[in-house]
mmCIF file of C-alpha atoms in Angstrom:
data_model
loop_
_atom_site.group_PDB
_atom_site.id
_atom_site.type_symbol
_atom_site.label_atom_id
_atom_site.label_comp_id
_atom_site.label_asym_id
_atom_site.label_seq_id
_atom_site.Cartn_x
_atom_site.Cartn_y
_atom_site.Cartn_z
ATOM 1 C CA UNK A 1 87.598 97.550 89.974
ATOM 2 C CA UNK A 2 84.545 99.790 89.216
ATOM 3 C CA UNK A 3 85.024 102.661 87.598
ATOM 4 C CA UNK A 4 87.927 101.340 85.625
ATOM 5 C CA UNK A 5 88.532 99.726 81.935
ATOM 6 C CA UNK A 6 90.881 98.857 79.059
ATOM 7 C CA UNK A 7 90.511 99.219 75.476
ATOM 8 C CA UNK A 8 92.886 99.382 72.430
ATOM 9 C CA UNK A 9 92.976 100.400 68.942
ATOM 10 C CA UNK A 10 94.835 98.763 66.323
ATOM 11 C CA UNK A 11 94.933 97.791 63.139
ATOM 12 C CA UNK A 12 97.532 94.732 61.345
ATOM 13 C CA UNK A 13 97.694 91.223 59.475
ATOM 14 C CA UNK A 14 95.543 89.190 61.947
ATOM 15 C CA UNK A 15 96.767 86.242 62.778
ATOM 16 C CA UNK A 16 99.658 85.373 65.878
ATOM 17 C CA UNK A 17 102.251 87.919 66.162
ATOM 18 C CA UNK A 18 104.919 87.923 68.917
ATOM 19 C CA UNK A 19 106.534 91.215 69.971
ATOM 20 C CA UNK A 20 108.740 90.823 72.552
ATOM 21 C CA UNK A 21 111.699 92.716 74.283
ATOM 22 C CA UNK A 22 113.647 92.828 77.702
ATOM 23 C CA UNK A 23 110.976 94.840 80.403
ATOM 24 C CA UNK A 24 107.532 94.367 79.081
ATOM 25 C CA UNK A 25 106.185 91.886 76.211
ATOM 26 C CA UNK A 26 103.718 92.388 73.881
ATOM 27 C CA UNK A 27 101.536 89.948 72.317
ATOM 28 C CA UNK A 28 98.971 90.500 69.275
ATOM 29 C CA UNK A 29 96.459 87.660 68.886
ATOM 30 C CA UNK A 30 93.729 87.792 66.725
ATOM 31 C CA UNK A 31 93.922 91.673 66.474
ATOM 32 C CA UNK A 32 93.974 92.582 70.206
ATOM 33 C CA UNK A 33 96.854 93.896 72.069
ATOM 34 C CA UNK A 34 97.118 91.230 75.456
ATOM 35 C CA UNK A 35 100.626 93.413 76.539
ATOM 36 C CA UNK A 36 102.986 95.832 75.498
ATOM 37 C CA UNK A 37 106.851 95.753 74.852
ATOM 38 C CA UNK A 38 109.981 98.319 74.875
ATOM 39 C CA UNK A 39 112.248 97.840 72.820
ATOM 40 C CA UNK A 40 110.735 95.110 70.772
ATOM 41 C CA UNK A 41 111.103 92.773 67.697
ATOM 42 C CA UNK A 42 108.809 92.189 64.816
ATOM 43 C CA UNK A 43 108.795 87.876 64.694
ATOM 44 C CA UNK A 44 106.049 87.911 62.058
ATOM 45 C CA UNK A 45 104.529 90.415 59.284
ATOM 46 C CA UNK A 46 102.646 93.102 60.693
ATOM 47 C CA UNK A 47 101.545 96.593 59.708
ATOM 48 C CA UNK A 48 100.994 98.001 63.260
ATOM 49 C CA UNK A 49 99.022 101.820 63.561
ATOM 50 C CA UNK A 50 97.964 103.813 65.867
ATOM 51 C CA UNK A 51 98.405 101.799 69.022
ATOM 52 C CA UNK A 52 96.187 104.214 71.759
ATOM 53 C CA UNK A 53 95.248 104.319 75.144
ATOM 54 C CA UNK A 54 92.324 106.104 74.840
ATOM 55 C CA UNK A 55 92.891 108.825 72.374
ATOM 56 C CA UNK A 56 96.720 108.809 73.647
ATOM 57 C CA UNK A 57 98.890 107.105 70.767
ATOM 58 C CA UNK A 58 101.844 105.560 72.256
ATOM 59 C CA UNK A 59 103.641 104.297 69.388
ATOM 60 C CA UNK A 60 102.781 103.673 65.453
ATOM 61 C CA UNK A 61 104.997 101.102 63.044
ATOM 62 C CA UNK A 62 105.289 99.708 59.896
ATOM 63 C CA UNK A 63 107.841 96.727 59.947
ATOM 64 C CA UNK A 64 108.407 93.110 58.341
ATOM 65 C CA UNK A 65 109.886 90.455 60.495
ATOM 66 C CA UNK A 66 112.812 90.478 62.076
ATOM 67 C CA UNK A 67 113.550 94.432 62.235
ATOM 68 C CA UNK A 68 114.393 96.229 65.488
ATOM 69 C CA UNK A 69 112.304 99.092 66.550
ATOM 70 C CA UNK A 70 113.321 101.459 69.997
ATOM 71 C CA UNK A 71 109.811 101.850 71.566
ATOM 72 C CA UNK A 72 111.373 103.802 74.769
ATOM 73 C CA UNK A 73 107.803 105.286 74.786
ATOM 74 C CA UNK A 74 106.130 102.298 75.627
ATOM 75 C CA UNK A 75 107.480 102.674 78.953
ATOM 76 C CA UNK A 76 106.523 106.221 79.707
ATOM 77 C CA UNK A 77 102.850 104.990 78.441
ATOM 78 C CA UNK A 78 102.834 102.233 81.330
ATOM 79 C CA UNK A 79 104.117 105.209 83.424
ATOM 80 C CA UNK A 80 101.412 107.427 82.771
ATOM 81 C CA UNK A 81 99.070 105.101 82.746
ATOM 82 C CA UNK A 82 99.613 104.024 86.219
ATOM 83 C CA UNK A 83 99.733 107.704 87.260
ATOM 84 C CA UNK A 84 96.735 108.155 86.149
ATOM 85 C CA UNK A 85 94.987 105.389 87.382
ATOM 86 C CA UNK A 86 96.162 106.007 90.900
ATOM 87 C CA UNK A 87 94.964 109.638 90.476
ATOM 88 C CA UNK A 88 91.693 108.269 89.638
ATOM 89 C CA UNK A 89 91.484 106.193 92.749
ATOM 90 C CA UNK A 90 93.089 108.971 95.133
ATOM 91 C CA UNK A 91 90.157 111.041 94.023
ATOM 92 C CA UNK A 92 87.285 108.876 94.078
ATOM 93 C CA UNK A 93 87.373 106.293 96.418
ATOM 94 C CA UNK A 94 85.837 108.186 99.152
ATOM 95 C CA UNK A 95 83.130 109.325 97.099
ATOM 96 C CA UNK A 96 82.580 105.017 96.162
ATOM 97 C CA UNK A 97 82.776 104.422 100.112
ATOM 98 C CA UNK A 98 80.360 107.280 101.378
ATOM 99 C CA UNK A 99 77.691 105.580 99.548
ATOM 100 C CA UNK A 100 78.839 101.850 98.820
ATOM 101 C CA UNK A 101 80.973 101.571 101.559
ATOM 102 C CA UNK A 102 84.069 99.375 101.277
ATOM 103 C CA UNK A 103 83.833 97.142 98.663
ATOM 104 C CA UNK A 104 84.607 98.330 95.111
ATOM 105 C CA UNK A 105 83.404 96.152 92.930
ATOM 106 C CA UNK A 106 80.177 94.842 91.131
ATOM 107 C CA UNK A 107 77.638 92.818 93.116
ATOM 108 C CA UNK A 108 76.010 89.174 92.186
ATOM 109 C CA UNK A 109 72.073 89.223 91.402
ATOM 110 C CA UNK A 110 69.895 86.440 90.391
ATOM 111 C CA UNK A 111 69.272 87.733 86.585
ATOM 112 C CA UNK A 112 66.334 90.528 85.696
ATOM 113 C CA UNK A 113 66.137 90.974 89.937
ATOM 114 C CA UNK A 114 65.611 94.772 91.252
ATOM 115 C CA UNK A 115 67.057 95.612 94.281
ATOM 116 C CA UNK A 116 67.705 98.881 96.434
ATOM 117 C CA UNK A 117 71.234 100.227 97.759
ATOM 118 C CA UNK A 118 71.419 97.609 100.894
ATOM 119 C CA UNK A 119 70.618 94.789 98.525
ATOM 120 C CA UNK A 120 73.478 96.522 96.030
ATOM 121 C CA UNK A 121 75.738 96.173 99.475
ATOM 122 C CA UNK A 122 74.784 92.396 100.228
ATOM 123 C CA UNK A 123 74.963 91.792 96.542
ATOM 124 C CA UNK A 124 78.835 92.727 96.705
ATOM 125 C CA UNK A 125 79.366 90.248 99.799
ATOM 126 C CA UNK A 126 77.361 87.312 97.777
ATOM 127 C CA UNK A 127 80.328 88.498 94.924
ATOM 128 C CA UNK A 128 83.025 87.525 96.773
ATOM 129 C CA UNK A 129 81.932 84.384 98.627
ATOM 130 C CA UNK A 130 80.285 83.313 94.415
ATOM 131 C CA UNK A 131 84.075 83.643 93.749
ATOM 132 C CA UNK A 132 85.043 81.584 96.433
ATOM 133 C CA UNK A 133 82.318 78.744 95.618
ATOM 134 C CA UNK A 134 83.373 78.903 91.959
ATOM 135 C CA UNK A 135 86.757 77.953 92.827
ATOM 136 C CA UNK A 136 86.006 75.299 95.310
ATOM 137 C CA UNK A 137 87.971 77.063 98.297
ATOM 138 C CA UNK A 138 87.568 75.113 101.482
ATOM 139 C CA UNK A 139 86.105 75.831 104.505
ATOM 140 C CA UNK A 140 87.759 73.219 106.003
ATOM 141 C CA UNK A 141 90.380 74.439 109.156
ATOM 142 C CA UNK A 142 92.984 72.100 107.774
ATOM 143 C CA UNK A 143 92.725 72.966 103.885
ATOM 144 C CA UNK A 144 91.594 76.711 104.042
ATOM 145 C CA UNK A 145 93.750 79.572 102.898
ATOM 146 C CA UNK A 146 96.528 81.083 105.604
ATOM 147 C CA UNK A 147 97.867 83.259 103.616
ATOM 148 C CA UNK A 148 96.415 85.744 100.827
ATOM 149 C CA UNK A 149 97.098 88.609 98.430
ATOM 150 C CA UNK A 150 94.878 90.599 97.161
ATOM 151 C CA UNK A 151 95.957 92.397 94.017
ATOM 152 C CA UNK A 152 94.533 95.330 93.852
ATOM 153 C CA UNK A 153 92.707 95.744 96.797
ATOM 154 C CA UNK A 154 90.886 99.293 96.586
ATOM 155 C CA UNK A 155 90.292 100.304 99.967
ATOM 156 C CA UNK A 156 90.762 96.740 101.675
ATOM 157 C CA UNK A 157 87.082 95.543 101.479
ATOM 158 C CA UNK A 158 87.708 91.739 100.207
ATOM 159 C CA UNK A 159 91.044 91.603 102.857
ATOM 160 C CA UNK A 160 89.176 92.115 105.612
ATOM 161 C CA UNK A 161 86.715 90.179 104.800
ATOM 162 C CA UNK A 162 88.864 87.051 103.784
ATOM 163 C CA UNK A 163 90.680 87.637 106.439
ATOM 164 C CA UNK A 164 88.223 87.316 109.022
ATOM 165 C CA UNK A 165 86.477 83.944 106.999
ATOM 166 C CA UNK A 166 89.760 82.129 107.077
ATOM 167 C CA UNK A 167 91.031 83.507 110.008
ATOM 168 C CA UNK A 168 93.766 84.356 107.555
ATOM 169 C CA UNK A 169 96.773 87.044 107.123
ATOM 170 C CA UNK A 170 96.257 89.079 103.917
ATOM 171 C CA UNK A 171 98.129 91.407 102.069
ATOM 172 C CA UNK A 172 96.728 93.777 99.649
ATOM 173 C CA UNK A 173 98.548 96.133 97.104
ATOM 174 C CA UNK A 174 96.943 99.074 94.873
ATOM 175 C CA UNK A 175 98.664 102.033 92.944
ATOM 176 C CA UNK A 176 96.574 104.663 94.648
ATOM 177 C CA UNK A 177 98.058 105.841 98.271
ATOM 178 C CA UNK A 178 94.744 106.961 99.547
ATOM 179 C CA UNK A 179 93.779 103.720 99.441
ATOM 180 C CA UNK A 180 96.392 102.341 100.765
ATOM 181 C CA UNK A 181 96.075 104.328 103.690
ATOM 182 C CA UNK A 182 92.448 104.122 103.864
ATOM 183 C CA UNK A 183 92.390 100.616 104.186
ATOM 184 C CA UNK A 184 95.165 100.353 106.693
ATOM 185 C CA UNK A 185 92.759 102.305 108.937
ATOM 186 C CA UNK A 186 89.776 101.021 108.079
ATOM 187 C CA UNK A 187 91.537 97.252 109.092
ATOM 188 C CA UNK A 188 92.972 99.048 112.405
ATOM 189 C CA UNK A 189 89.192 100.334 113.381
ATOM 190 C CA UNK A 190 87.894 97.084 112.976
ATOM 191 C CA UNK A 191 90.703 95.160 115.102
ATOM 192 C CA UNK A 192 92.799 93.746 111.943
ATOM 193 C CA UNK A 193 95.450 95.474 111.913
ATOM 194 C CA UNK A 194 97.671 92.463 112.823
ATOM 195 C CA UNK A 195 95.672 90.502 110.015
ATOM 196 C CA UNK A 196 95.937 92.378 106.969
ATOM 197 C CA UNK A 197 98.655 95.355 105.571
ATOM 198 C CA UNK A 198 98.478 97.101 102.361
ATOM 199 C CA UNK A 199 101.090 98.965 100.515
ATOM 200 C CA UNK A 200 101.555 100.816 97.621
ATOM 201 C CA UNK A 201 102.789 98.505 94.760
ATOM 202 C CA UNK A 202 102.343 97.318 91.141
ATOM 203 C CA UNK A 203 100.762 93.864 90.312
ATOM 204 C CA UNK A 204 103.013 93.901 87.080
ATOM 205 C CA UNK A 205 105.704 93.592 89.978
ATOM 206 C CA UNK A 206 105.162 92.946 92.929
ATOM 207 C CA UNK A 207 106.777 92.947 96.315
ATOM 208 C CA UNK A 208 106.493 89.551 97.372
ATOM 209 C CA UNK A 209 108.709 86.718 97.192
ATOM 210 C CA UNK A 210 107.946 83.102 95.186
ATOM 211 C CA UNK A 211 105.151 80.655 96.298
ATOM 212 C CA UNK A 212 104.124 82.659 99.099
ATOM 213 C CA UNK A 213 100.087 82.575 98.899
ATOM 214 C CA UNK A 214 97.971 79.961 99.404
ATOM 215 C CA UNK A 215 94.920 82.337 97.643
ATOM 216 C CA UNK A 216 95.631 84.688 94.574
ATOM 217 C CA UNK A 217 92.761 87.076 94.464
ATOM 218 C CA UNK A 218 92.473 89.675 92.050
ATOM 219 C CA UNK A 219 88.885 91.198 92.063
ATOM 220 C CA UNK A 220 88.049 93.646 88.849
ATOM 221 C CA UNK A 221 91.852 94.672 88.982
ATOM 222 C CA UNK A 222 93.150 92.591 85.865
ATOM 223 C CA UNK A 223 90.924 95.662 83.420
ATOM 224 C CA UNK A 224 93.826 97.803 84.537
ATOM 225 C CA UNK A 225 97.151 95.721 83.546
ATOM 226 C CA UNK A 226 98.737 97.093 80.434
ATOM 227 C CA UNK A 227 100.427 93.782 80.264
ATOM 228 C CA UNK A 228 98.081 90.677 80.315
ATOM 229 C CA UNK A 229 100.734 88.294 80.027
ATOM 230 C CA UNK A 230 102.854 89.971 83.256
ATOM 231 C CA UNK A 231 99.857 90.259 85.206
ATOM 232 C CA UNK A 232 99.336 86.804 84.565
ATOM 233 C CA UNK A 233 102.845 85.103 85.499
ATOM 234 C CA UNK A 234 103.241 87.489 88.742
ATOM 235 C CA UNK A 235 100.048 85.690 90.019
ATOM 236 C CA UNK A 236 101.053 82.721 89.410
ATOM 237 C CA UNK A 237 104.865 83.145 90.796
ATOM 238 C CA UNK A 238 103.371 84.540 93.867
ATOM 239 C CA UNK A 239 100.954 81.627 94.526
ATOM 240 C CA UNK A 240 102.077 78.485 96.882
ATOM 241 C CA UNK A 241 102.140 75.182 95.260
ATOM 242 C CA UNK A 242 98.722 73.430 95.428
ATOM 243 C CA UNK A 243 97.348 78.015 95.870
ATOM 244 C CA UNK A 244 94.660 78.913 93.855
ATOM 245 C CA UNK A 245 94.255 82.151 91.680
ATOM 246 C CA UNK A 246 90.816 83.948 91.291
ATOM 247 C CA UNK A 247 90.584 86.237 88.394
ATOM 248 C CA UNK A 248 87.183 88.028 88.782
ATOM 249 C CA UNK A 249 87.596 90.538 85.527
ATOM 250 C CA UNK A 250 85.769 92.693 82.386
ATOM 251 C CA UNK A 251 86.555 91.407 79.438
ATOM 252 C CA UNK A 252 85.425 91.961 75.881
ATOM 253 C CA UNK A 253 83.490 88.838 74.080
ATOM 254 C CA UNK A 254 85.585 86.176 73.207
ATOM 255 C CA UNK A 255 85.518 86.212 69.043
ATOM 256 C CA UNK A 256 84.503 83.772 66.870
ATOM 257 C CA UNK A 257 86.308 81.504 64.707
ATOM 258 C CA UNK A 258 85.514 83.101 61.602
ATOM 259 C CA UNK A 259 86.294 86.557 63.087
ATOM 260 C CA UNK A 260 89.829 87.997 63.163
ATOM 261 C CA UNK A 261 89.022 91.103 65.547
ATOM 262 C CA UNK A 262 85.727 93.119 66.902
ATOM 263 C CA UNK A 263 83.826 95.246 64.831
ATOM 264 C CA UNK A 264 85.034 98.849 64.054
ATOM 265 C CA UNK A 265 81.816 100.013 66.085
ATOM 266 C CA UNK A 266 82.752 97.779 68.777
ATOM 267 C CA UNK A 267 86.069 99.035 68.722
ATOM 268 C CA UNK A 268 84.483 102.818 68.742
ATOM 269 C CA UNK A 269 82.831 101.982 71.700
ATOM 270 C CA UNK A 270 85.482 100.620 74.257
ATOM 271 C CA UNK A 271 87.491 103.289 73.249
ATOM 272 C CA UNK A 272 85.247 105.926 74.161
ATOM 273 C CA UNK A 273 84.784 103.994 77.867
ATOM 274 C CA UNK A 274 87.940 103.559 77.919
ATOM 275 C CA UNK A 275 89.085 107.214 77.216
ATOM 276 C CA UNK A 276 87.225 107.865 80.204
ATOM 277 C CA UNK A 277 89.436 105.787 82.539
ATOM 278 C CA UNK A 278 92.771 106.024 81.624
ATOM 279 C CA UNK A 279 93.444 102.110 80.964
ATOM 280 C CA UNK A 280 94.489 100.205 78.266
ATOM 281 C CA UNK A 281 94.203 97.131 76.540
ATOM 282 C CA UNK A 282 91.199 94.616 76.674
ATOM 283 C CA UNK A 283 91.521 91.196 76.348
ATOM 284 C CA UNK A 284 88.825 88.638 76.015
ATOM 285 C CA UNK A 285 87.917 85.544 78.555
ATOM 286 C CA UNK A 286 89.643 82.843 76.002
ATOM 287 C CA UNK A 287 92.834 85.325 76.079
ATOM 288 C CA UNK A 288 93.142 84.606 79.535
ATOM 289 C CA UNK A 289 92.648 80.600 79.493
ATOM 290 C CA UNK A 290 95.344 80.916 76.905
ATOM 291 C CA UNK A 291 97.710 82.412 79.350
ATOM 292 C CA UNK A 292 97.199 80.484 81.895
ATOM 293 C CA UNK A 293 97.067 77.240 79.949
ATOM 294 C CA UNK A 294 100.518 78.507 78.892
ATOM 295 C CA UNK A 295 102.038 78.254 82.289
ATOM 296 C CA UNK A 296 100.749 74.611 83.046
ATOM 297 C CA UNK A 297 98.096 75.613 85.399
ATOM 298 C CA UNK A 298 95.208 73.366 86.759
ATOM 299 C CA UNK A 299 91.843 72.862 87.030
ATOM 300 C CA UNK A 300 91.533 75.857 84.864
ATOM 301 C CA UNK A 301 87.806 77.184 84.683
ATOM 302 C CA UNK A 302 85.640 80.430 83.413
ATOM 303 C CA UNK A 303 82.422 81.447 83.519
ATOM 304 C CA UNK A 304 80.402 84.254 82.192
ATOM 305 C CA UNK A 305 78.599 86.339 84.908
ATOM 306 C CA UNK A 306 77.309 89.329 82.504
ATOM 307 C CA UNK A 307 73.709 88.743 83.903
ATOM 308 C CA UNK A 308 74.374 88.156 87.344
ATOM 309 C CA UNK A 309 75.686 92.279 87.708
ATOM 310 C CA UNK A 310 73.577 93.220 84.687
ATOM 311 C CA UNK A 311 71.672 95.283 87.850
ATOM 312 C CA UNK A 312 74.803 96.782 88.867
ATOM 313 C CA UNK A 313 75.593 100.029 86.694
ATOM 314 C CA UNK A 314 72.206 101.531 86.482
ATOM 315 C CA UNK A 315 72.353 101.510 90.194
ATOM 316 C CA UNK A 316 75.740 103.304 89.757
ATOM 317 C CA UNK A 317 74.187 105.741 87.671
ATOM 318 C CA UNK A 318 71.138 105.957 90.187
ATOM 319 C CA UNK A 319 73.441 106.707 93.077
ATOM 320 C CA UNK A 320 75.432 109.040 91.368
ATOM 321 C CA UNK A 321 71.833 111.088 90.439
ATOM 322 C CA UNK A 322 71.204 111.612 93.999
ATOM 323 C CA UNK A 323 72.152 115.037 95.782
ATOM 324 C CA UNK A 324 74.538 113.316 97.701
ATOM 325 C CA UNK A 325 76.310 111.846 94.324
ATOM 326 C CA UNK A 326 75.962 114.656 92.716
ATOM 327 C CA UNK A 327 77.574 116.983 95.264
ATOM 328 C CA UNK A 328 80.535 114.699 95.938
ATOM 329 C CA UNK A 329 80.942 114.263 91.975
ATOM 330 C CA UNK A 330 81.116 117.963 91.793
ATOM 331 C CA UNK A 331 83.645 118.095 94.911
ATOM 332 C CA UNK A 332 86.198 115.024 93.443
ATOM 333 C CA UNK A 333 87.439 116.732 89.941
ATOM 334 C CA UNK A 334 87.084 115.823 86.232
ATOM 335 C CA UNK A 335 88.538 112.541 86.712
ATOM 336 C CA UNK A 336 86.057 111.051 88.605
ATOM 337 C CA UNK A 337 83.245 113.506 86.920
ATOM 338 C CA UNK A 338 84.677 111.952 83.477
ATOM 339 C CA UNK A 339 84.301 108.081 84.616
ATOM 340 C CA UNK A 340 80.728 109.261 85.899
ATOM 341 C CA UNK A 341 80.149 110.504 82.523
ATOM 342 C CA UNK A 342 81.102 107.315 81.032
ATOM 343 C CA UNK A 343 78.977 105.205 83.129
ATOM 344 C CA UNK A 344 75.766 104.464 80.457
ATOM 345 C CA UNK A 345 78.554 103.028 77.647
ATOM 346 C CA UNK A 346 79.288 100.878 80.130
ATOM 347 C CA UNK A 347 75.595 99.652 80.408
ATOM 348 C CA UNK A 348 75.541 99.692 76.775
ATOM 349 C CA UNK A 349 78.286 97.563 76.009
ATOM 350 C CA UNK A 350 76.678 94.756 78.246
ATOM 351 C CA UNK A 351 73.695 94.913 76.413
ATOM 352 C CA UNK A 352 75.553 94.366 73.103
ATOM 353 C CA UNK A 353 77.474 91.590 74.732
ATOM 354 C CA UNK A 354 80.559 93.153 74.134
ATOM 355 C CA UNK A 355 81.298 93.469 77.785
ATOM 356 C CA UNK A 356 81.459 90.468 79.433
ATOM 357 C CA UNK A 357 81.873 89.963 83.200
ATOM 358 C CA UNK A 358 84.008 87.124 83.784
ATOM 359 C CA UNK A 359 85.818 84.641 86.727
ATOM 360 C CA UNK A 360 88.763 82.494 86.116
ATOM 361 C CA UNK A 361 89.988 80.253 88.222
ATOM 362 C CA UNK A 362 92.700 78.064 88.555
ATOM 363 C CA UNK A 363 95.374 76.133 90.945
ATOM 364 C CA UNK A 364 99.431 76.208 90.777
ATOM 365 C CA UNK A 365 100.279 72.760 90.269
ATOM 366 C CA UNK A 366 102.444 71.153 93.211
ATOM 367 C CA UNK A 367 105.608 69.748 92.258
#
């Protein structure tokens, strides 16, 4: 979602380590954190410091293989992190809506275009259904989605509007109960309140039962998931056999061969953004082909759309400049005054091409 990011700072002996433990699991690839683990075991060498979200450090170690550490704190992090996150949205969502209206996520340009606020609006629409024709959804009545969850569904923009395209029944789930409520009532004003429902819930896990969705959709939500690898497998358990799973996502830049992590300035950077917003750990577009390769997916696909919302955040920043944004910044608290604040790293880490804005798709495999 906008407004929202993950980033991580660690340092260890690059290469594969597994951390792993009953509740969450933790993977280390490559010097990036893809989840988090309490209590967990050291499988390979490390030398493990200063493990953050933002400036918060959650836990620090120093361990060979095979010793036990108690990292009870690890789940208070997750905790807090999630509190915080729903804070953010509780305070800022109807600041995004009063001048973006319902959808709360980036839009898709043709690159180096300029556009004004209603083109920012249609550009979010032409997001979702680029999503849809990326992962070769149907518009056929006997093959099109019935059912749908959207994970992470800010104030309900992409449920409503799936639902009325497929003529579908969605369900949406977010941390933040403004939202919630918001986009119950937004769905009841505009006749869809037997369509769609939303609920307070985590995506790490969620309330639904196995194989129930024939369309996973998760729309800038997987930047907040402390646990990659979680995040992951719940979409995937939720989805129907033959369902498809649309991850539309930030990511950092997928490294090189030669490289064993980013740059201590690009490190520097994401943590500053992501001090901002209260999330934690980045993963790269490769990390998530990984994971879903991992749980015999199909038809697994990704694409880099940096320059296709490289418009998007200066026209953030724009909005937010006007009397109107800068009144209802001043009205919403630091939290949302803080992400404001944050708003030109973001710009600056696409230009870099350290931020990448990515879609991955994929289908759950039919027995």
């Amino acid at each position: 979602m906008v407004g929202s990011c993950i980033g991580v700072s660690s340092t260890c002996s690059y290469g594969t380590t597994l951390l792993w433990g009953p509740g969450l699991h933790t993977f280390i690839s490559r010097g990036h954190v893809i989840g988090r683990s309490a209590p967990i075991q050291v499988l390979n060498r490390t030398d493990i410091k200063d493990i953050r979200i933002g400036k918060r450090i959650y836990f620090t170690a120093v361990s060979g293989g095979g010793r036990r550490m108690q990292t009870a704190l690890n789940v208070t992090a997750v905790e807090t992190l999630q509190k915080g996150i729903a804070e953010f949205y509780d305070e800022s969502s109807g600041i995004w809506e009063n001048i973006w209206g319902d959808h709360m996520h980036h839009g898709f340009y043709e690159p180096d275009s300029s556009v004004s606020l209603s083109d920012h609006r249609s550009a979010q629409i032409r997001m979702i259904e680029e999503a849809l024709r990326f992962a070769s959804i149907s518009d056929d009545p006997m093959q099109k989605p019935r059912q749908i969850v959207d994970v992470g569904c800010g104030i309900g923009g992409s449920s409503r509007y799936l639902a009325r395209k497929y003529e579908a029944r969605c369900k949406g789930i977010t941390l933040s109960p403004v939202q919630a409520q918001r986009a119950q009532a937004l769905a009841a004003a505009q006749g869809l309140g037997d369509k769609v429902s939303f609920q307070v819930a985590d995506a790490l896990n969620q309330p639904f039962e196995d194989g129930q969705f024939n369309l996973v959709w998760s729309m800038e939500s997987g930047e907040h998931m402390p646990d990659k690898t979680k995040f992951v497998n719940e979409l995937a358990r939720v989805a129907a056999p033959g369902g498809t799973i649309i991850i539309v996502t930030w990511c950092h830049r997928d490294l090189s061969p030669s490289e064993e992590s980013l740059s201590p300035e690009e490190k520097k950077l994401l943590n500053k953004i992501c001090d901002a917003f209260f999330l934690p750990a980045w993963c790269s577009t490769a990390d998530y082909v990984k994971l879903l390769e991992s749980l015999s997916l199909q038809d697994i696909k990704a694409a880099d759309w940096s320059e296709n919302v490289a418009p998007f955040w200066p026209a953030v920043i724009k909005s937010a400049l006007t009397w109107q944004g800068i009144t209802s910044l001043l009205r919403s608290g630091w939290k949302t005054i803080k992400g404001a604040l944050a708003m030109p790293l973001m710009i600056r880490g696409y230009k870099k091409g350290l931020i990448k804005f990515a879609i991955i798709t994929c289908k759950k495999p039919v027995p």
